[in-house]
Amino acid sequence: MSDTPFVVVENLYFSRGDTEIFRGVDLSIPRGKITAIMGPSGTGKTTLLKLIGGQLTPDSGRVLIGGEDVHSQSRRALFAMRRRMGMLFQSGALFSDLSVFENVAFPLRVHTDLPEAMIRDLVLMKLEAVGLRGARELMPAELSGGMARRVALARAMALDPELILYDEPFVGQDPISMGVLVQLIKRLNEALGLTSIVVSHDIKETLTIADYVYVIADGKVMAHGTPRNLDVDQDPRVSQFVHGEPDGPVPFHYPAADFHTDILDAGGRR
Amino acid sequence: MITRIMSLGRRGCDLLEALGRAGIFVAQSAVGVPSREGWHLWVRQMHFVGVLSLAIVLVSGLFIGMVLALQGYTLLVDFGAEQALGQMVALSLLRELAPVVAALLFAGRAGSALTAEIGLMKATEQLSSMEMIGVDPLRRVVAPRLWAGFVTLPLLTIGFSVVGIYGGYLVGVEWLGVFEGSYWGNMQSSVEFVGDVGNGLIKSLVFAVVVTWIAVFQGYDLVPTSEGISRATTRTVVYSSLAVLGLDFVLTAVMFGGLS
């Protein structure tokens, strides 16, 4: 593992309305590795990515990328900083009025003055890397979910970023697309020397590619370590999550009154 | 009682906050004046909000002009003043009906579409992904739409007036037999370029700013769910219509009501 972390999250607090989402989160993301951020649904994993990408501002705490504080940048500087990162959204978030080719060409067109021939070559190279060179003329509405995510991955890589943020890359994928995505993330990270942050709750797939894992629950980092360490972790909460047990310290039931009382003493109430 | 006062105060604060957000939003967006690179985006939006609204605006203008002439004629003929028909049709259209009706139609046709389009881009994370690519959606998505609205509504209003006056001519002169010379002559002698045409255009420019602002802000600020999009689209049409009618009264009072 590299000595200097590329992304550092320090004592991060964030709340939405009255709901506290993070209460002092600390992360250290090493350069050139795949770091997974895992945790049950609703723990704010996507929110954490948006905080790292500067789309949300924390109540307190800092996010440093390459030593620069994301949230103390001016709007212009922040947009410049984002050119060094790519983000893969859960839905793919392709621009629906542009073809696959134009979607991947978009970052190149707005941020570079490259001639058209070179843009074409670069786009075809990126599409070849995700196996969709043949789909370049299709519109986003004509793609399957897995294909859309691969196109989005090609677009996120278009400017050769140093950091890629993956938001739930495996959700809703069939086993074949899932396998393809797992391989792609791993291969691209190795080939391009990227730093990757994968937010996911798909334990099996994520643990196979991650170099380091943070588990987040109740607004804090509950555990962290290599996938092997987490697999043998004795903490019942970590164990429940990593082994996918339905009930345990994280309850199956949403907090409610006693079941029998609820059924028998309803008196017409809902 | 205290709770009511508190909730009233909270609503007041929410309203002020929303107005503040809308103000900052439009200020940040409107600085994105179409540049050389953004030219094609602007032209595309002008086509979308302007050219595609042309049919509904022109057809409505024609019918409103025709109805005005018909109604005006039945009234004026009792006083033997049907020669003043051209003047009546032109002044009603230029001062009031063209700016107001074109703005209402624009809010329904283009405003609601702008809200739904931007809202759907937000709901499908296209705006977020644009931000993460390092492109400011306020400049790339909102500014061209805002400026397209500012420019096209006054142009549509001019089209509305021209077609409406022609509609009045068709009914008044061609059908009901008003003397053609008096239809155009009275119009020429009574319509002032600055006082009537100019003020009508100022009105339509004000409506253009307000309607487009409401439409793009509602789209950008909505809750990104299907219900949120439907509510925001409705709000665009309702708020725009009320704002246009309310502002029309104020502007009319200032321009023609002797308040100036």
Tab-separated table of C-alpha atoms in Angstrom, chain A residues 3 37 48 63 68 84 102 121 140-141 149 208 216 222 228 252-253 257:
chain	number	residue	atom	x	y	z
A	3	ASP	CA	2.427	5.632	1.965
A	37	ILE	CA	-16.997	1.585	1.346
A	48	LEU	CA	-20.433	10.108	1.303
A	63	VAL	CA	-12.215	16.059	2.630
A	68	GLU	CA	-6.386	19.932	-1.394
A	84	ARG	CA	-9.282	14.859	-12.309
A	102	GLU	CA	-21.239	11.630	-27.997
A	121	ASP	CA	-9.788	7.675	-31.703
A	140	PRO	CA	-28.936	5.566	-24.108
A	141	ALA	CA	-32.590	4.454	-24.218
A	149	ARG	CA	-23.158	1.459	-16.842
A	208	THR	CA	-13.133	-9.959	-4.507
A	216	ILE	CA	-20.028	2.219	7.721
A	222	MET	CA	-17.794	0.486	12.173
A	228	ARG	CA	-9.437	-11.154	4.674
A	252	PHE	CA	-34.600	-7.164	10.565
A	253	HIS	CA	-37.574	-5.146	11.840
A	257	ALA	CA	-44.538	-1.379	19.000
